């Protein structure tokens, strides 16, 4: 299938083009579109056959459930039941925005969307193009990130094309998302709020609304933890993380020298504070270690830039795990794979 690239200016949305994309969704097609987090690969969430197309286009395992995107808070009641009070408070505060809630599903949601789970992940994005598209399609849109399974999430239409050309009907090119890292996924266990995946809404913000929230650890027993696949968000290059703290730059420099001696071509993804610390090495600046928002917005693009330039190892400097720094570090760790 030929993939159509349709540019839409998020500040001056062309309704005709949105309608064309919505028609593609309605007839069971696949449309990649920008949200405020990353590009999603969308299909009509209520059309099981269309949703099956998402899994095959992405080569996604059939046991990794999708997020359903809605354009109005009131649509949640069609998809979910037994919404706990803390979920209501979070939705009130953070929707539209980068927060996904996992709730008990209704029978309207096809099993393939949730890969057979009795819960469904739902979010109302704030990206203007995403909201208009869902509205025009008049159906909830199931959309994982629009990358091939295991690859870094796309933050530009060209990333979608480079992974998925010919595997979907249309890509809406709406430029770079505001946030650049995926939504935070939360579930509710008894009275507890569990963050299954840190993302664009920080755990500190969630705690402020709900009193407490815990990060899902890989060994929490009774709850589905995303990222059960140990390696994820990975560029082709091997990623090696060096955490923040004393001696970080010296450690990075030593690794780079050693990799070169062993015949590799390492690139360093460094924090701005260390921009001058690696003479003779190839570096790309993630952002200031103090500016987790900027780091989040640049991370996936930098992974793909290193790949495009043929590096086989990325030595990544970590940043403090506060605010969006938690999500940034989560993605770098997942990209690095099991230690
Ligand atoms: O920002 C985002 O969330 C982007 C944009 C496109 O909205 N979407 C995204 O989707 O990142 P995806 O499929 O790449 O990640 C969805 C995550 C997966 O890790 C999946 O395991 C988890 O949400 N998830 C979905 N349904 C779930 C459920 N019922 N229970 C637990 N986890 C669930
Ligand atoms: Mg993904």
Short mmCIF file of N, CA and C in Angstrom, two decimals, residues 24-146:
data_model
loop_
_atom_site.label_atom_id
_atom_site.label_comp_id
_atom_site.label_asym_id
_atom_site.label_seq_id
_atom_site.Cartn_x
_atom_site.Cartn_y
_atom_site.Cartn_z
N UNK A 24 -10.57 7.72 6.27
CA UNK A 24 -9.68 6.55 6.20
C UNK A 24 -9.84 5.69 7.45
N UNK A 25 -9.89 6.33 8.61
CA UNK A 25 -10.11 5.60 9.87
C UNK A 25 -11.46 4.87 9.82
N UNK A 26 -12.50 5.59 9.37
CA UNK A 26 -13.85 5.02 9.38
C UNK A 26 -13.97 3.80 8.48
N UNK A 27 -13.20 3.81 7.38
CA UNK A 27 -13.32 2.64 6.51
C UNK A 27 -12.31 1.56 6.89
N UNK A 28 -11.73 1.65 8.09
CA UNK A 28 -10.89 0.57 8.60
C UNK A 28 -9.41 0.71 8.27
N UNK A 29 -9.00 1.92 7.80
CA UNK A 29 -7.59 2.14 7.45
C UNK A 29 -6.73 2.52 8.65
N UNK A 30 -5.44 2.69 8.37
CA UNK A 30 -4.46 3.06 9.39
C UNK A 30 -3.91 4.45 9.11
N UNK A 31 -4.01 5.33 10.10
CA UNK A 31 -3.53 6.71 9.95
C UNK A 31 -2.60 7.05 11.11
N UNK A 32 -1.36 7.44 10.80
CA UNK A 32 -0.47 7.93 11.85
C UNK A 32 -0.70 9.42 12.03
N UNK A 33 -0.74 9.85 13.27
CA UNK A 33 -1.06 11.26 13.55
C UNK A 33 -0.27 11.74 14.77
N UNK A 34 0.03 13.04 14.82
CA UNK A 34 0.76 13.57 15.96
C UNK A 34 -0.16 13.76 17.17
N UNK A 35 0.36 13.46 18.35
CA UNK A 35 -0.30 13.86 19.59
C UNK A 35 0.69 14.79 20.30
N UNK A 36 0.37 15.25 21.48
CA UNK A 36 1.31 16.11 22.21
C UNK A 36 2.51 15.31 22.74
N UNK A 37 2.40 13.96 22.72
CA UNK A 37 3.51 13.14 23.24
C UNK A 37 4.38 12.64 22.08
N UNK A 38 3.87 11.68 21.32
CA UNK A 38 4.59 11.13 20.17
C UNK A 38 3.56 10.87 19.07
N UNK A 39 4.00 10.45 17.89
CA UNK A 39 3.06 10.08 16.84
C UNK A 39 2.43 8.73 17.17
N UNK A 40 1.12 8.63 16.94
CA UNK A 40 0.40 7.39 17.16
C UNK A 40 0.01 6.76 15.83
N UNK A 41 -0.16 5.44 15.83
CA UNK A 41 -0.64 4.72 14.64
C UNK A 41 -2.09 4.33 14.90
N UNK A 42 -3.02 5.08 14.30
CA UNK A 42 -4.42 4.98 14.69
C UNK A 42 -5.28 4.12 13.80
N UNK A 43 -6.26 3.46 14.44
CA UNK A 43 -7.32 2.74 13.74
C UNK A 43 -8.59 2.88 14.58
N UNK A 44 -9.72 2.63 13.96
CA UNK A 44 -11.00 2.64 14.67
C UNK A 44 -10.96 1.60 15.79
N UNK A 45 -11.02 2.06 17.04
CA UNK A 45 -10.86 1.15 18.18
C UNK A 45 -12.00 0.15 18.29
N UNK A 46 -13.13 0.44 17.63
CA UNK A 46 -14.28 -0.46 17.75
C UNK A 46 -14.35 -1.45 16.58
N UNK A 47 -13.37 -1.39 15.70
CA UNK A 47 -13.31 -2.27 14.53
C UNK A 47 -12.13 -3.25 14.72
N UNK A 48 -12.48 -4.46 15.15
CA UNK A 48 -11.44 -5.44 15.51
C UNK A 48 -10.48 -5.72 14.35
N UNK A 49 -11.02 -5.74 13.14
CA UNK A 49 -10.18 -6.05 11.99
C UNK A 49 -9.16 -4.92 11.74
N UNK A 50 -9.64 -3.69 11.86
CA UNK A 50 -8.75 -2.55 11.69
C UNK A 50 -7.65 -2.56 12.75
N UNK A 51 -8.05 -2.90 13.98
CA UNK A 51 -7.07 -2.94 15.08
C UNK A 51 -6.04 -4.04 14.84
N UNK A 52 -6.50 -5.15 14.28
CA UNK A 52 -5.55 -6.22 13.95
C UNK A 52 -4.48 -5.71 12.99
N UNK A 53 -4.88 -4.79 12.11
CA UNK A 53 -3.93 -4.19 11.17
C UNK A 53 -2.82 -3.42 11.87
N UNK A 54 -3.13 -2.81 13.00
CA UNK A 54 -2.10 -2.09 13.77
C UNK A 54 -1.01 -3.06 14.21
N UNK A 55 -1.45 -4.21 14.76
CA UNK A 55 -0.47 -5.17 15.27
C UNK A 55 0.43 -5.67 14.14
N UNK A 56 -0.19 -5.95 12.97
CA UNK A 56 0.68 -6.49 11.91
C UNK A 56 1.57 -5.40 11.32
N UNK A 57 1.05 -4.18 11.18
CA UNK A 57 1.89 -3.11 10.61
C UNK A 57 3.10 -2.84 11.50
N UNK A 58 2.90 -2.88 12.81
CA UNK A 58 3.99 -2.59 13.76
C UNK A 58 4.84 -3.80 14.07
N UNK A 59 4.38 -4.99 13.65
CA UNK A 59 4.99 -6.25 14.09
C UNK A 59 4.98 -6.32 15.61
N UNK A 60 3.85 -5.93 16.18
CA UNK A 60 3.72 -5.88 17.63
C UNK A 60 3.19 -7.21 18.13
N UNK A 61 3.76 -7.74 19.22
CA UNK A 61 3.25 -9.01 19.76
C UNK A 61 1.78 -8.85 20.16
N UNK A 62 1.01 -9.92 20.00
CA UNK A 62 -0.43 -9.86 20.25
C UNK A 62 -0.79 -9.90 21.73
N UNK A 63 0.22 -9.78 22.61
CA UNK A 63 -0.10 -9.70 24.03
C UNK A 63 0.32 -8.35 24.62
N UNK A 64 0.44 -7.33 23.77
CA UNK A 64 0.82 -6.00 24.24
C UNK A 64 -0.32 -5.03 23.91
N UNK A 65 -1.17 -4.72 24.91
CA UNK A 65 -2.42 -3.99 24.64
C UNK A 65 -2.22 -2.54 24.20
N UNK A 66 -3.26 -2.00 23.56
CA UNK A 66 -3.20 -0.65 22.97
C UNK A 66 -3.90 0.38 23.84
N UNK A 67 -3.57 1.65 23.62
CA UNK A 67 -4.27 2.76 24.27
C UNK A 67 -5.39 3.24 23.35
N UNK A 68 -6.56 3.47 23.92
CA UNK A 68 -7.69 4.01 23.17
C UNK A 68 -7.77 5.52 23.44
N UNK A 69 -7.83 6.29 22.35
CA UNK A 69 -7.83 7.76 22.45
C UNK A 69 -9.23 8.30 22.23
N UNK A 70 -9.65 9.19 23.12
CA UNK A 70 -10.97 9.81 22.99
C UNK A 70 -10.81 11.33 22.94
N UNK A 71 -11.86 12.02 22.49
CA UNK A 71 -11.76 13.48 22.35
C UNK A 71 -12.63 14.23 23.35
N UNK A 72 -13.41 13.46 24.13
CA UNK A 72 -14.23 14.11 25.16
C UNK A 72 -14.25 13.23 26.39
N UNK A 73 -14.17 13.86 27.55
CA UNK A 73 -14.15 13.07 28.79
C UNK A 73 -15.38 12.17 28.89
N UNK A 74 -16.50 12.65 28.37
CA UNK A 74 -17.74 11.88 28.51
C UNK A 74 -17.69 10.55 27.75
N UNK A 75 -16.80 10.44 26.77
CA UNK A 75 -16.68 9.17 26.03
C UNK A 75 -16.16 8.03 26.89
N UNK A 76 -15.54 8.39 28.03
CA UNK A 76 -14.96 7.35 28.89
C UNK A 76 -16.01 6.35 29.35
N UNK A 77 -17.24 6.82 29.56
CA UNK A 77 -18.26 5.94 30.13
C UNK A 77 -18.75 4.88 29.13
N UNK A 78 -18.48 5.09 27.84
CA UNK A 78 -18.81 4.04 26.85
C UNK A 78 -17.81 2.90 26.92
N UNK A 79 -16.61 3.20 27.36
CA UNK A 79 -15.51 2.25 27.26
C UNK A 79 -15.19 1.56 28.57
N UNK A 80 -15.54 2.20 29.70
CA UNK A 80 -15.09 1.70 31.00
C UNK A 80 -16.22 1.69 32.03
N UNK A 81 -16.04 0.84 33.04
CA UNK A 81 -16.96 0.81 34.19
C UNK A 81 -16.14 0.87 35.48
N UNK A 82 -16.83 1.13 36.57
CA UNK A 82 -16.20 1.15 37.90
C UNK A 82 -14.99 2.07 37.96
N UNK A 83 -15.20 3.34 37.59
CA UNK A 83 -14.08 4.29 37.60
C UNK A 83 -13.85 4.77 39.04
N UNK A 84 -12.69 4.45 39.63
CA UNK A 84 -12.47 4.86 41.02
C UNK A 84 -12.38 6.38 41.15
N UNK A 85 -12.66 6.83 42.34
CA UNK A 85 -12.70 8.27 42.60
C UNK A 85 -11.35 8.93 42.27
N UNK A 86 -10.26 8.24 42.56
CA UNK A 86 -8.95 8.84 42.27
C UNK A 86 -8.73 8.99 40.76
N UNK A 87 -9.30 8.07 40.00
CA UNK A 87 -9.19 8.18 38.54
C UNK A 87 -9.97 9.41 38.07
N UNK A 88 -11.14 9.63 38.66
CA UNK A 88 -11.95 10.79 38.29
C UNK A 88 -11.16 12.08 38.55
N UNK A 89 -10.51 12.11 39.72
CA UNK A 89 -9.74 13.32 40.06
C UNK A 89 -8.58 13.54 39.09
N UNK A 90 -7.91 12.47 38.73
CA UNK A 90 -6.77 12.59 37.81
C UNK A 90 -7.23 13.07 36.43
N UNK A 91 -8.36 12.51 35.99
CA UNK A 91 -8.89 12.88 34.68
C UNK A 91 -9.29 14.36 34.68
N UNK A 92 -9.95 14.78 35.75
CA UNK A 92 -10.35 16.18 35.86
C UNK A 92 -9.16 17.10 35.74
N UNK A 93 -8.07 16.68 36.38
CA UNK A 93 -6.88 17.55 36.44
C UNK A 93 -6.04 17.48 35.15
N UNK A 94 -5.87 16.29 34.59
CA UNK A 94 -4.84 16.14 33.55
C UNK A 94 -5.35 15.90 32.13
N UNK A 95 -6.64 15.72 31.96
CA UNK A 95 -7.17 15.57 30.59
C UNK A 95 -7.70 16.88 30.09
N UNK A 96 -7.51 17.22 28.83
CA UNK A 96 -6.69 16.49 27.89
C UNK A 96 -5.20 16.63 28.23
N UNK A 97 -4.45 15.55 28.01
CA UNK A 97 -3.02 15.61 28.31
C UNK A 97 -2.40 14.23 28.38
N UNK A 98 -1.10 14.20 28.74
CA UNK A 98 -0.31 12.96 28.63
C UNK A 98 -0.50 11.98 29.78
N UNK A 99 -1.76 11.64 30.08
CA UNK A 99 -2.05 10.68 31.13
C UNK A 99 -3.01 9.61 30.59
N UNK A 100 -2.63 8.36 30.76
CA UNK A 100 -3.46 7.22 30.33
C UNK A 100 -3.93 6.47 31.56
N UNK A 101 -5.24 6.21 31.66
CA UNK A 101 -5.76 5.47 32.80
C UNK A 101 -6.20 4.07 32.37
N UNK A 102 -5.84 3.09 33.17
CA UNK A 102 -6.22 1.70 32.90
C UNK A 102 -7.41 1.36 33.81
N UNK A 103 -8.54 1.04 33.19
CA UNK A 103 -9.79 0.82 33.93
C UNK A 103 -10.50 -0.43 33.41
N UNK A 104 -11.47 -0.90 34.18
CA UNK A 104 -12.24 -2.07 33.74
C UNK A 104 -13.00 -1.72 32.47
N UNK A 105 -12.97 -2.60 31.46
CA UNK A 105 -13.55 -2.26 30.16
C UNK A 105 -15.01 -2.71 30.03
N UNK A 106 -15.72 -2.06 29.11
CA UNK A 106 -17.07 -2.53 28.74
C UNK A 106 -16.94 -3.49 27.56
N UNK A 107 -18.06 -4.13 27.22
CA UNK A 107 -18.02 -5.11 26.12
C UNK A 107 -17.91 -4.42 24.76
N UNK A 108 -18.07 -3.09 24.74
CA UNK A 108 -17.91 -2.36 23.48
C UNK A 108 -16.47 -2.45 22.96
N UNK A 109 -15.52 -2.59 23.87
CA UNK A 109 -14.10 -2.60 23.46
C UNK A 109 -13.72 -4.00 22.99
N UNK A 110 -13.33 -4.14 21.73
CA UNK A 110 -12.96 -5.47 21.23
C UNK A 110 -11.78 -6.06 22.00
N UNK A 111 -11.80 -7.36 22.17
CA UNK A 111 -10.75 -8.03 22.94
C UNK A 111 -9.35 -7.80 22.37
N UNK A 112 -9.27 -7.65 21.06
CA UNK A 112 -7.94 -7.50 20.47
C UNK A 112 -7.25 -6.21 20.93
N UNK A 113 -8.06 -5.17 21.23
CA UNK A 113 -7.49 -3.89 21.70
C UNK A 113 -6.75 -4.10 23.02
N UNK A 114 -7.35 -4.92 23.88
CA UNK A 114 -6.80 -5.09 25.23
C UNK A 114 -6.04 -6.41 25.34
N UNK A 115 -5.87 -7.07 24.23
CA UNK A 115 -5.22 -8.39 24.17
C UNK A 115 -5.81 -9.35 25.21
N UNK A 116 -7.15 -9.28 25.32
CA UNK A 116 -7.84 -10.21 26.19
C UNK A 116 -7.93 -9.80 27.64
N UNK A 117 -7.26 -8.71 28.04
CA UNK A 117 -7.38 -8.26 29.44
C UNK A 117 -8.79 -7.72 29.67
N UNK A 118 -9.22 -7.70 30.94
CA UNK A 118 -10.54 -7.12 31.20
C UNK A 118 -10.44 -5.63 31.52
N UNK A 119 -9.25 -5.07 31.31
CA UNK A 119 -9.06 -3.63 31.49
C UNK A 119 -8.69 -3.00 30.15
N UNK A 120 -8.97 -1.68 30.04
CA UNK A 120 -8.58 -0.95 28.83
C UNK A 120 -7.85 0.33 29.24
N UNK A 121 -6.84 0.69 28.47
CA UNK A 121 -6.09 1.93 28.70
C UNK A 121 -6.71 3.03 27.85
N UNK A 122 -7.05 4.16 28.47
CA UNK A 122 -7.73 5.24 27.75
C UNK A 122 -7.02 6.56 28.02
N UNK A 123 -6.90 7.37 26.97
CA UNK A 123 -6.43 8.72 27.21
C UNK A 123 -7.07 9.71 26.27
N UNK A 124 -7.18 10.96 26.77
CA UNK A 124 -7.66 12.06 25.94
C UNK A 124 -6.45 12.96 25.69
N UNK A 125 -5.92 12.91 24.47
CA UNK A 125 -4.71 13.70 24.19
C UNK A 125 -5.05 15.19 24.11
N UNK A 126 -4.02 16.04 24.27
CA UNK A 126 -4.27 17.48 24.12
C UNK A 126 -3.85 18.00 22.76
N UNK A 127 -3.13 17.20 22.00
CA UNK A 127 -2.71 17.67 20.67
C UNK A 127 -3.92 18.04 19.82
N UNK A 128 -3.90 19.22 19.21
CA UNK A 128 -5.07 19.74 18.48
C UNK A 128 -5.43 18.84 17.30
N UNK A 129 -4.43 18.36 16.57
CA UNK A 129 -4.71 17.52 15.40
C UNK A 129 -5.36 16.21 15.86
N UNK A 130 -4.81 15.62 16.93
CA UNK A 130 -5.36 14.36 17.45
C UNK A 130 -6.82 14.54 17.85
N UNK A 131 -7.10 15.60 18.59
CA UNK A 131 -8.48 15.82 19.06
C UNK A 131 -9.44 16.00 17.88
N UNK A 132 -9.01 16.78 16.90
CA UNK A 132 -9.89 17.03 15.74
C UNK A 132 -10.12 15.75 14.95
N UNK A 133 -9.07 14.93 14.84
CA UNK A 133 -9.19 13.68 14.08
C UNK A 133 -10.18 12.72 14.77
N UNK A 134 -10.05 12.57 16.09
CA UNK A 134 -10.95 11.67 16.83
C UNK A 134 -12.39 12.16 16.70
N UNK A 135 -12.56 13.47 16.85
CA UNK A 135 -13.89 14.07 16.70
C UNK A 135 -14.49 13.77 15.34
N UNK A 136 -13.69 13.99 14.31
CA UNK A 136 -14.19 13.83 12.94
C UNK A 136 -14.47 12.36 12.63
N UNK A 137 -13.68 11.45 13.20
CA UNK A 137 -13.88 10.03 12.93
C UNK A 137 -15.10 9.50 13.67
N UNK A 138 -15.55 10.23 14.66
CA UNK A 138 -16.73 9.86 15.46
C UNK A 138 -16.62 8.47 16.06
N UNK A 139 -15.40 8.11 16.41
CA UNK A 139 -15.15 6.83 17.06
C UNK A 139 -13.86 6.96 17.86
N UNK A 140 -13.74 6.22 18.96
CA UNK A 140 -12.45 6.22 19.66
C UNK A 140 -11.37 5.63 18.76
N UNK A 141 -10.16 6.12 18.90
CA UNK A 141 -9.06 5.65 18.04
C UNK A 141 -8.02 4.91 18.88
N UNK A 142 -7.82 3.64 18.54
CA UNK A 142 -6.75 2.86 19.19
C UNK A 142 -5.44 3.25 18.52
N UNK A 143 -4.43 3.58 19.34
CA UNK A 143 -3.17 4.01 18.74
C UNK A 143 -1.99 3.74 19.66
N UNK A 144 -1.11 2.84 19.26
CA UNK A 144 0.18 2.74 19.91
C UNK A 144 1.10 3.77 19.26
N UNK A 145 2.30 3.91 19.77
CA UNK A 145 3.27 4.77 19.10
C UNK A 145 3.54 4.20 17.70
N UNK A 146 3.77 5.11 16.73
CA UNK A 146 3.78 4.71 15.32
C UNK A 146 5.16 4.27 14.83
#
